Tab-separated table of C-alpha atoms and ligand atoms in Angstrom:
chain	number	residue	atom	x	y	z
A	1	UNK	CA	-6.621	20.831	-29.114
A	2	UNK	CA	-3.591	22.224	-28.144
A	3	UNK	CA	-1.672	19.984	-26.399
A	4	UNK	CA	0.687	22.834	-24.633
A	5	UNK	CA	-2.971	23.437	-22.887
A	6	UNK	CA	-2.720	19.517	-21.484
A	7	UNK	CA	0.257	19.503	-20.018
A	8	UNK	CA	3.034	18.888	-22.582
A	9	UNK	CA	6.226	20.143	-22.515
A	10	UNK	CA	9.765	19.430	-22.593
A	11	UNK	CA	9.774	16.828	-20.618
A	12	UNK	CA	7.888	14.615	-22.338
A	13	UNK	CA	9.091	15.999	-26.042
A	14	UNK	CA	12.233	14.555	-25.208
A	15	UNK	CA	10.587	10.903	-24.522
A	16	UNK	CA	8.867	10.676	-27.366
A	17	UNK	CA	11.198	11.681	-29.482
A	18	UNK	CA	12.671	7.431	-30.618
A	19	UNK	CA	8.392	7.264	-31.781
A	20	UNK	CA	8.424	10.752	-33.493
A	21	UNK	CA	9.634	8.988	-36.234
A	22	UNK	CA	7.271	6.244	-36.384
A	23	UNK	CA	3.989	8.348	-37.482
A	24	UNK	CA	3.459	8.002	-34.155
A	25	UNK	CA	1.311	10.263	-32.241
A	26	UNK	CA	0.871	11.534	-28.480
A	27	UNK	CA	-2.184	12.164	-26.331
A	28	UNK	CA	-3.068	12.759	-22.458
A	29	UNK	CA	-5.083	10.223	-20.573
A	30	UNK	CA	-8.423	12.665	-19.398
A	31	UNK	CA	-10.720	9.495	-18.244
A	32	UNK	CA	-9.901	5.852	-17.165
A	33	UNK	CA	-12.670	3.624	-17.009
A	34	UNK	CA	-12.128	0.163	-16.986
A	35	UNK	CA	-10.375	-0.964	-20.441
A	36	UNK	CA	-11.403	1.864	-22.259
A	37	UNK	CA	-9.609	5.146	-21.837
A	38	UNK	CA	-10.553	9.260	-23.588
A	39	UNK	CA	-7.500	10.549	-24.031
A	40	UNK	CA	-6.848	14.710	-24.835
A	41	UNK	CA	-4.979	14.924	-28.087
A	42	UNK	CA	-4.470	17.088	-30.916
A	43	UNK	CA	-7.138	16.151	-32.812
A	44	UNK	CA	-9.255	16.753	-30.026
A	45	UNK	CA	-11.021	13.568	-27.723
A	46	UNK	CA	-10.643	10.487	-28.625
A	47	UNK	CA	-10.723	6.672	-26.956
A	48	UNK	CA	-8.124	4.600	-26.540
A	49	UNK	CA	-7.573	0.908	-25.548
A	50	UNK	CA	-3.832	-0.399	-25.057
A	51	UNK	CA	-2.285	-2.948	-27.444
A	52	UNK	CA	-1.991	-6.273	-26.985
A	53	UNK	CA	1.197	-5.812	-26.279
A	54	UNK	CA	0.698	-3.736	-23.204
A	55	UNK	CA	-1.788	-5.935	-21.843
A	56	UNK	CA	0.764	-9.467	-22.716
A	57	UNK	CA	3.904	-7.629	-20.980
A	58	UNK	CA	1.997	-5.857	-18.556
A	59	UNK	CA	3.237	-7.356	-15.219
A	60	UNK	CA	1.254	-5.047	-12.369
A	61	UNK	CA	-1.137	-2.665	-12.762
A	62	UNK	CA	1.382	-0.127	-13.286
A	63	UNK	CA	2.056	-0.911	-16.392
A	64	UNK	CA	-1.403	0.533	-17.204
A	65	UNK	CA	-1.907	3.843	-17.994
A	66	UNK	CA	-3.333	6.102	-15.172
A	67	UNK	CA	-4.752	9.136	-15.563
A	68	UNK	CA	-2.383	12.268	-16.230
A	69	UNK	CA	-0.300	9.542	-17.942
A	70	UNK	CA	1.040	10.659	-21.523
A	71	UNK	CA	0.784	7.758	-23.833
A	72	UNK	CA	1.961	6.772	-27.376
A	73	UNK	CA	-1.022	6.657	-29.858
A	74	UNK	CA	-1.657	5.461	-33.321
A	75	UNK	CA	-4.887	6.964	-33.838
A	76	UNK	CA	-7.788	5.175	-36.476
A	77	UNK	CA	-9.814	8.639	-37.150
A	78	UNK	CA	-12.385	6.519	-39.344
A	79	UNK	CA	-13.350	4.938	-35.978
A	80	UNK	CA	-12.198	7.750	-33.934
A	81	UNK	CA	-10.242	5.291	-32.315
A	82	UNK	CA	-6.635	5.540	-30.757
A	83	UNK	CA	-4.318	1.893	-29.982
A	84	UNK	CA	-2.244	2.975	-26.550
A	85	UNK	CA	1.424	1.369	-27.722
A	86	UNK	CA	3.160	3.172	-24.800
A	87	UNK	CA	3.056	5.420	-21.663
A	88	UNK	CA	6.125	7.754	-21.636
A	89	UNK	CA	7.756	8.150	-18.460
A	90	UNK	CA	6.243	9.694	-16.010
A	91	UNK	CA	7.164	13.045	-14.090
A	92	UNK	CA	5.389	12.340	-10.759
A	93	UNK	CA	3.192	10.153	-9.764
A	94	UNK	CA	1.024	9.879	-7.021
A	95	UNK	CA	0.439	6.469	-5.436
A	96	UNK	CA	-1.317	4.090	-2.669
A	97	UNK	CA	0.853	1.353	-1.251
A	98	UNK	CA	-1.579	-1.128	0.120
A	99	UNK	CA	-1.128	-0.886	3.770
A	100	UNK	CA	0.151	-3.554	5.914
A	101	UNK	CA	1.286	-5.797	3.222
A	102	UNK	CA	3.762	-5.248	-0.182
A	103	UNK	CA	1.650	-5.854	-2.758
A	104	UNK	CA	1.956	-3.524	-6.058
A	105	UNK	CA	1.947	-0.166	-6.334
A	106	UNK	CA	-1.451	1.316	-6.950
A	107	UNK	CA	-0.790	4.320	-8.899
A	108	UNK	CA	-3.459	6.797	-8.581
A	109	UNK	CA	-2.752	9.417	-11.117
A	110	UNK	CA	0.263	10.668	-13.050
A	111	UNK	CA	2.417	14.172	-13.859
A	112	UNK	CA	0.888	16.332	-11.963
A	113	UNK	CA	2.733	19.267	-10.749
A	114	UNK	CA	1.253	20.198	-7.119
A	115	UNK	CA	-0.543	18.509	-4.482
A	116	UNK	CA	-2.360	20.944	-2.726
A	117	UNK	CA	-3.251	19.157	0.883
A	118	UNK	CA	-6.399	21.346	2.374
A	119	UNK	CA	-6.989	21.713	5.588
A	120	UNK	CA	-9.432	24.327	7.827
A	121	UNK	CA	-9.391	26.400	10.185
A	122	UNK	CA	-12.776	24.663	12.039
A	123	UNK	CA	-10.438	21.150	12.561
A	124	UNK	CA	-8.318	20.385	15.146
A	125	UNK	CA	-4.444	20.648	13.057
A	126	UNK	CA	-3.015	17.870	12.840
A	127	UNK	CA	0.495	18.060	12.508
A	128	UNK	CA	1.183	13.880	11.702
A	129	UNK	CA	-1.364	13.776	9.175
A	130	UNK	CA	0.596	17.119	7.546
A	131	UNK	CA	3.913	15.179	7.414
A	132	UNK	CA	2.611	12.028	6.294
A	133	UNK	CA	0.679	13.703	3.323
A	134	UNK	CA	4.303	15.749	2.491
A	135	UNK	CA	6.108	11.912	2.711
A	136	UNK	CA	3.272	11.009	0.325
A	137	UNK	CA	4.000	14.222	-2.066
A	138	UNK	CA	7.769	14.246	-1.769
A	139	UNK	CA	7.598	10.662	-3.409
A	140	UNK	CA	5.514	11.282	-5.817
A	141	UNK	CA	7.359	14.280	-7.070
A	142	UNK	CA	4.658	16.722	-7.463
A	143	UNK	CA	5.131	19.827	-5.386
A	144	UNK	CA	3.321	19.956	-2.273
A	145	UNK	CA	1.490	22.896	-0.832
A	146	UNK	CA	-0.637	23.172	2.208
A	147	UNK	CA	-4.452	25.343	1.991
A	148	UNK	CA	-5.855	26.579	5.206
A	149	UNK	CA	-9.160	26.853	4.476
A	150	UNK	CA	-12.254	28.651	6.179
A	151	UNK	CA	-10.196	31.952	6.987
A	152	UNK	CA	-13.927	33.391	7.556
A	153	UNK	CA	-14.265	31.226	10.821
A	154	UNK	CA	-10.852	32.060	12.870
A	155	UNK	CA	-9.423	35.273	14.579
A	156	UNK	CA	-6.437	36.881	13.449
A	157	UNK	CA	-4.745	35.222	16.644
A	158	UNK	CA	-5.759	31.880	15.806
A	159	UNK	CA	-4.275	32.465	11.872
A	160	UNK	CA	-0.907	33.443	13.118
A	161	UNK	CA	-0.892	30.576	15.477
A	162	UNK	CA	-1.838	27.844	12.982
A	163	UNK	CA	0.148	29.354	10.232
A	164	UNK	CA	3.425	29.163	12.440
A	165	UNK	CA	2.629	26.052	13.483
A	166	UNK	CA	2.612	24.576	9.765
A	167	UNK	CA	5.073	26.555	8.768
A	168	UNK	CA	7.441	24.995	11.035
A	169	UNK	CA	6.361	21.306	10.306
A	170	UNK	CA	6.623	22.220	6.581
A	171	UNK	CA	9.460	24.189	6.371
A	172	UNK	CA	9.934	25.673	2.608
A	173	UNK	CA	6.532	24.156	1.632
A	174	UNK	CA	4.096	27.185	0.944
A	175	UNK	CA	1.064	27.888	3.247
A	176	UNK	CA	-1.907	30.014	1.699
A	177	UNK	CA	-4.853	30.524	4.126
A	178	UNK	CA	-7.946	30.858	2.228
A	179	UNK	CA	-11.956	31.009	2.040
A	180	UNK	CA	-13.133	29.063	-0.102
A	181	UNK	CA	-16.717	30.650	0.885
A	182	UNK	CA	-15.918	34.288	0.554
A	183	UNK	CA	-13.106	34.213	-1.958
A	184	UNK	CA	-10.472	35.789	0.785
A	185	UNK	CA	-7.028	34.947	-0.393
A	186	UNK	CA	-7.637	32.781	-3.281
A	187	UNK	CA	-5.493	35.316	-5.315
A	188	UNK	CA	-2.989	33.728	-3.528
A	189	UNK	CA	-3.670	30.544	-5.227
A	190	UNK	CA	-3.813	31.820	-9.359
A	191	UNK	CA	0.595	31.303	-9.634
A	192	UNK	CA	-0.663	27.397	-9.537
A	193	UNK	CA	-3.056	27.879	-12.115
A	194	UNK	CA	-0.632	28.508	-15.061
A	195	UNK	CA	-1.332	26.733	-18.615
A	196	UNK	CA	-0.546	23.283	-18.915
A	197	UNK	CA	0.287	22.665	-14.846
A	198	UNK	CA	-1.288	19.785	-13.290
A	199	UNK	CA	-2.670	20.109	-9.904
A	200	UNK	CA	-4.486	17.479	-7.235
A	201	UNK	CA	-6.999	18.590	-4.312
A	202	UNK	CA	-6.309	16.246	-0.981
A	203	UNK	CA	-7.648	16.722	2.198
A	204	UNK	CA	-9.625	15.040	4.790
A	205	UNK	CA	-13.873	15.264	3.756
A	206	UNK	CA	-15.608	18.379	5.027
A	207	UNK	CA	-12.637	21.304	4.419
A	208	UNK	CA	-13.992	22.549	1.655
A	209	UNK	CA	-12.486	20.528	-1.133
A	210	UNK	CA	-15.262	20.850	-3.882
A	211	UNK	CA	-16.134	24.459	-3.036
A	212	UNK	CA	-12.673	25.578	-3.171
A	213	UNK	CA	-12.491	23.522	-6.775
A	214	UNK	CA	-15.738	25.450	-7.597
A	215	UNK	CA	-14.167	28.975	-6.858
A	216	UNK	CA	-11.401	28.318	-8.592
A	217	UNK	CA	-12.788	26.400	-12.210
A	218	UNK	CA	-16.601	28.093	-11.832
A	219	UNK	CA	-19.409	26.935	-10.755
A	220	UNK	CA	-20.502	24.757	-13.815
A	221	UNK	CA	-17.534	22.412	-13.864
A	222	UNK	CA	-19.957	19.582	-12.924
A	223	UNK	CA	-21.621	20.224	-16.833
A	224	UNK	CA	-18.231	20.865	-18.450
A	225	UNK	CA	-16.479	17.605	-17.491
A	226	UNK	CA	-19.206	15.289	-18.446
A	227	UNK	CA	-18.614	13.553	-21.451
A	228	UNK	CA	-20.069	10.687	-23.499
A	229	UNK	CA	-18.960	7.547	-23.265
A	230	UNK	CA	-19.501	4.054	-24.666
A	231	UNK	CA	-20.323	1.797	-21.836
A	232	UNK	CA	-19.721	-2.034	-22.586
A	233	UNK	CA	-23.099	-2.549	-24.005
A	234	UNK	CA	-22.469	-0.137	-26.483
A	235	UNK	CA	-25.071	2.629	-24.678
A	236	UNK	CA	-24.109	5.809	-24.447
A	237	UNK	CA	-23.718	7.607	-20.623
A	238	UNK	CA	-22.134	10.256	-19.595
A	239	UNK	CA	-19.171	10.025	-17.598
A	240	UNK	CA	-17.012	12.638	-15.246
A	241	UNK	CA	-13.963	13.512	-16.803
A	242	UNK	CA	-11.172	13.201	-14.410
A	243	UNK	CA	-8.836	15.950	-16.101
A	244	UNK	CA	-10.299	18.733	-16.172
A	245	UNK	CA	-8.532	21.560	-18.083
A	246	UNK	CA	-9.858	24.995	-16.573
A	247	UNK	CA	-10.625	27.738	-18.734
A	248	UNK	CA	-7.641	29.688	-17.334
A	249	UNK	CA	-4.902	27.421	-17.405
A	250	UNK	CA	-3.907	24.699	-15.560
A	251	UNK	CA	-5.583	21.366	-14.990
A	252	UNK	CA	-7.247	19.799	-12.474
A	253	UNK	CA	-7.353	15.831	-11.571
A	254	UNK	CA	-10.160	14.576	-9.553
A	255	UNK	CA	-10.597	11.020	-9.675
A	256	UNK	CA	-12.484	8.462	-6.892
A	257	UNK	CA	-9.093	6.992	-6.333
A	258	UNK	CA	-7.984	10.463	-5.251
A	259	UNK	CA	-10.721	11.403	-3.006
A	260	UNK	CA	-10.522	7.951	-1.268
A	261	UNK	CA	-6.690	8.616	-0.754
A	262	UNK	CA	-8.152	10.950	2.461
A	263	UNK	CA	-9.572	7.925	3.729
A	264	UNK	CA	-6.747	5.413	3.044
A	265	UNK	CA	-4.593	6.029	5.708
A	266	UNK	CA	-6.992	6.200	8.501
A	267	UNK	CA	-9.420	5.376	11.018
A	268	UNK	CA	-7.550	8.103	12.570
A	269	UNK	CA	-8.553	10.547	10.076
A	270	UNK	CA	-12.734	9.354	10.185
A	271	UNK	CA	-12.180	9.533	14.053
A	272	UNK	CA	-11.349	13.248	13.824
A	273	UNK	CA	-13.200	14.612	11.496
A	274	UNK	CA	-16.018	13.241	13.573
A	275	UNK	CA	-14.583	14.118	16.861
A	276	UNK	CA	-17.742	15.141	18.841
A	277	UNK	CA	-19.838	11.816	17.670
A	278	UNK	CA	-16.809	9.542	18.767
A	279	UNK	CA	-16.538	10.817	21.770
A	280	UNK	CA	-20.327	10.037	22.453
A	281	UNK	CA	-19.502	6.624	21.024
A	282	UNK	CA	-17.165	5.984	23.718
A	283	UNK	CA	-20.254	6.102	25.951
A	284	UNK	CA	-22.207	2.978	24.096
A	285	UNK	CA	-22.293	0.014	25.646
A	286	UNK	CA	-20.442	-2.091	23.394
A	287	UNK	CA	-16.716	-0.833	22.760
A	288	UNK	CA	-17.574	-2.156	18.670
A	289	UNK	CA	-21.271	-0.596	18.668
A	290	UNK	CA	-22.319	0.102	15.207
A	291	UNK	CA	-25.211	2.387	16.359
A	292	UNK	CA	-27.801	0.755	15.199
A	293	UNK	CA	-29.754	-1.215	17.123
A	294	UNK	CA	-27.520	-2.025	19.849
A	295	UNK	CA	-29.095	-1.331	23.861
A	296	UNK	CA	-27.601	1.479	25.195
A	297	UNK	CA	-26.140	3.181	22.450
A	298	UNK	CA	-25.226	6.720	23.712
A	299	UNK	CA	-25.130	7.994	19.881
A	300	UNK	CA	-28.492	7.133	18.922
A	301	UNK	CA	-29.593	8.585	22.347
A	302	UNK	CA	-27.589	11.612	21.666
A	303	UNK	CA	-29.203	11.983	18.363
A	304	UNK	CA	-32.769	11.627	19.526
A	305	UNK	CA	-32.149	14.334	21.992
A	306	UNK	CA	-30.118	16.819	19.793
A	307	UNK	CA	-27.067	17.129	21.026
A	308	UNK	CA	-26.009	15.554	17.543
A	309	UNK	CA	-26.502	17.020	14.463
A	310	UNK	CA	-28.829	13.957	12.504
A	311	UNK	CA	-27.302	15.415	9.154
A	312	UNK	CA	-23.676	14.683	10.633
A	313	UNK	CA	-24.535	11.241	11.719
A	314	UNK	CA	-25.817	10.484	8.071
A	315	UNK	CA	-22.711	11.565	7.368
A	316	UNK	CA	-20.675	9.348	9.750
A	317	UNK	CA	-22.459	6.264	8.870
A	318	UNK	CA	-21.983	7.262	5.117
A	319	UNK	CA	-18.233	7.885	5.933
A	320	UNK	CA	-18.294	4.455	8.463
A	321	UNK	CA	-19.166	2.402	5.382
A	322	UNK	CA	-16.788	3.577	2.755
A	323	UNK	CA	-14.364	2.980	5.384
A	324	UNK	CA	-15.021	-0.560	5.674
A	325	UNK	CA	-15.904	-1.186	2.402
A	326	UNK	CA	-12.143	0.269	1.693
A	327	UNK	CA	-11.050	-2.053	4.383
A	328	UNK	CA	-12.746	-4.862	3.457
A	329	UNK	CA	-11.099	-4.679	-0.219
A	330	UNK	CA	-7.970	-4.400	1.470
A	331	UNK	CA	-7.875	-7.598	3.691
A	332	UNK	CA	-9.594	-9.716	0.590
A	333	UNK	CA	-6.594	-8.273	-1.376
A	334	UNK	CA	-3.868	-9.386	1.064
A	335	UNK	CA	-5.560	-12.571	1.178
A	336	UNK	CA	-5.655	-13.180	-2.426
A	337	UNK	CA	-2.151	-12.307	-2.410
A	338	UNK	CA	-1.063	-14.339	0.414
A	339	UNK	CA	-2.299	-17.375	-1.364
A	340	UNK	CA	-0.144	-16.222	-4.232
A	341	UNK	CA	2.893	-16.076	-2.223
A	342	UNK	CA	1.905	-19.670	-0.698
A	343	UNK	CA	1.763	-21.446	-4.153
A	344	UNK	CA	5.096	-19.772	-5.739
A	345	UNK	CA	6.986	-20.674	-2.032
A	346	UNK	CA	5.164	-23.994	-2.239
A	347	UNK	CA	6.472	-24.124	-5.942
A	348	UNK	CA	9.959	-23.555	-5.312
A	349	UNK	CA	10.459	-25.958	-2.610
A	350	UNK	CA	9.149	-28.632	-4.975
A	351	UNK	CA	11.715	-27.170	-7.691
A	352	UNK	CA	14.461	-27.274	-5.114
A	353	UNK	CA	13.493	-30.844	-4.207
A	354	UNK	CA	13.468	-32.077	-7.816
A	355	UNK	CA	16.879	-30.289	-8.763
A	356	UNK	CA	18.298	-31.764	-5.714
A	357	UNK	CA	16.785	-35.364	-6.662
A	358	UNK	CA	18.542	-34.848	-10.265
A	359	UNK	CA	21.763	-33.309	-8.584
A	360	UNK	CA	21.891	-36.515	-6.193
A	361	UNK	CA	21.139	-38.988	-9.359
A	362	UNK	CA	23.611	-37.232	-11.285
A	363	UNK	CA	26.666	-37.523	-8.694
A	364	UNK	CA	25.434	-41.403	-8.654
B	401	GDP	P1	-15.116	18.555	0.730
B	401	GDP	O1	-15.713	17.360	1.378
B	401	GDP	O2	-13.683	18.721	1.132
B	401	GDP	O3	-15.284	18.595	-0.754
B	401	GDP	O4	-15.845	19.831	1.376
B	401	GDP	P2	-17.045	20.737	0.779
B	401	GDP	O5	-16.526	21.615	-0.314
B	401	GDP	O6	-18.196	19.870	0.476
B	401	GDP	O7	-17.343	21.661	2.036
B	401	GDP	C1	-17.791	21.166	3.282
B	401	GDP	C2	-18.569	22.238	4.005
B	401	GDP	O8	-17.735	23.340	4.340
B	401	GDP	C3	-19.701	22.821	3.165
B	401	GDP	O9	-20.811	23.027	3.999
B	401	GDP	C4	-19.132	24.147	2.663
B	401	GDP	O10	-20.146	25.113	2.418
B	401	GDP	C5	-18.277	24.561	3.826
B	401	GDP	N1	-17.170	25.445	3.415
B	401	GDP	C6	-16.312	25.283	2.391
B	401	GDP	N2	-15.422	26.290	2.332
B	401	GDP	C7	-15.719	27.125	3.361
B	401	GDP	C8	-15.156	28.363	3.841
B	401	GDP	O11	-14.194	28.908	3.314
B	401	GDP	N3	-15.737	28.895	4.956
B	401	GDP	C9	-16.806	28.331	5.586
B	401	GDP	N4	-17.312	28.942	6.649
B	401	GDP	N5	-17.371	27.187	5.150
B	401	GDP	C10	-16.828	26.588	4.060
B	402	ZN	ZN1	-23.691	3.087	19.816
């Protein structure tokens, strides 16, 4: 495999450079799954686990590797086998800060070169949610561009509007308006798909995400990026590879972590993209109504009598759960880490009282 085709470049030739030496050897992280990793190399797949060393100095998970890391490898072909001794710096890096508390860093994926944020034309714009996905992209140091998607479904008027509009919250960022559906301006979109650069697909669920990815890498990208895997029972099962390198250049990263990143900021986001089934909900008779088998609950009467789509409120509910499930992780997170914080403050009081004990005994 040629790793110019993965990604690597100067950049990274220069960090590696003090383990050249070493017989060491370099490779491209293409799946994470728990410990085990399949890493893109030059003697084509093969997976990795970190040393022991990693895992003893490791002190947050980003000391992990991530996917779209580079990493340090001492491979063992007989087992076709790679040790992870190091992850060279990174170029960008896109991450998830836990909301409402500081716990680590949750890095999501790593070097990748543009973000492109979709939107569409069939969704109300939101200008906030533009900026805070550019804060997002302007720290991880990928370039960000915004995708208009669904040109088929709005008037030229409506185009200019929207596209001024974005322009002028995102001023120097590029804007491409595009369908996805009908392959309208996705010319516009091949400069990002050069040999070895590394590209993420954000965007709220619904605007076109995986059939844009499907224009643009083919339609049998599903069958290309499986791969066998190991699982920990020593069965094999095939698993999505989360780099995907596309045929004509350029890479592609689509991991869970990524898609959920959409959802992460954002009852806000859920509330829009089902605007016309929250605006029902408002009519139910309990403000928290879960529509299910609640009296008076305007959405399930609204569904019964068609004036909402039953296919959309699958949806919701799908969308509902993930969103607490997400939320759910997050509060037991902050809890687990608030208990932390309790023992190491409770901790250094008692230090402080014992050095103060020995400082008073001392003096005596
Ligand atoms: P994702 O959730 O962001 O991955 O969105 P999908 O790719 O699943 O698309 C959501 C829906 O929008 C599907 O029904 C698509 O067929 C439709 N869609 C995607 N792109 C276009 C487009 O350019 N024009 C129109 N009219 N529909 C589109
Ligand atoms: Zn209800």
């Amino acid at each position: 495999m040629n790793l110019i085709d993965a990604g690597w470049d100067t950049f990274f030739e220069v960090h590696f450079k003090p383990y050249a030496l070493d017989g060491f050897s370099v490779g491209r992280i293409a799946v994470e799954h728990k410990n085990v990793y399949v890493l893109f190399t030059e003697y084509g797949e093969l997976r990795a686990k970190v040393s022991g060393k990693i895992r003893y100095e490791a002190s947050n998970r980003s000391d992990f590797p991530v996917v779209g890391d580079w990493v340090v490898i001492k491979p063992r072909f007989a087992e076709k086998y790679a040790t992870i001794h190091a992850i060279l710096t990174r170029k960008s890096k896109l991450s998830r800060k836990t909301a409402g508390i500081e716990t680590e860093e949750q890095i999501l994926a790593a070097n990748i070169d543009t973000a492109f944020w979709i939107s569409s034309f069939n969704k109300i714009l939101n200008i906030r949610r533009i900026e805070r996905y550019l804060t997002t992209v302007w720290e991880s140091g990928a370039q960000p561009v915004i995708i208009l998607n669904k040109l088929d479904l709005c008037t030229d008027s409506e185009l200019e509007e929207t596209v001024i509009e974005v322009e002028s919250a995102a001023p120097g960022v590029p804007v491409h308006a595009v369908s996805a559906k009908n392959g309208h301006g996705i010319e516009n979109l091949m400069p990002y798909m050069q040999k070895g650069n590394t590209i993420v697909f954000l965007g709220l669920s619904g605007v076109g995400k995986s059939t844009l990815i499907n224009r643009l890498i083919g339609e049998d990208v599903q069958k290309v990026s499986e791969i066998r895997k190991i699982d920990d029972l020593g069965r094999h099962t095939t698993a999505s590879r989360q780099l995907i390198i596309l045929a004509g250049g350029g890479l592609v990263i689509d991991t869970p972590g990524i898609r959920e990143l959409q959802l992460w900021d954002s009852k806000d986001g859920f509330t829009e993209t089902f605007e016309e089934i929250e605006n029902i909900a408002q009519h139910c008779r309990f403000s928290d109504c879960r529509h299910e088998s609640e009296p008076s609950c305007a959405v399930k009467q609204a569904v019964e009598d068609g004036r909402i789509d039953p296919k959309r409120f699958q949806n919701y509910n799908k969308m509902q759960k993930e969103l607490d499930h997400l939320n759910t992780k997050r509060n037991v997170r902050s809890k687990i880490v608030e208990k932390k914080r309790a023992k190491q403050f409770a901790r250094l009081v008692k230090n402080m009282k014992e050095n103060f004990k020995k400082h008073k005994f001392n003096k005596q």
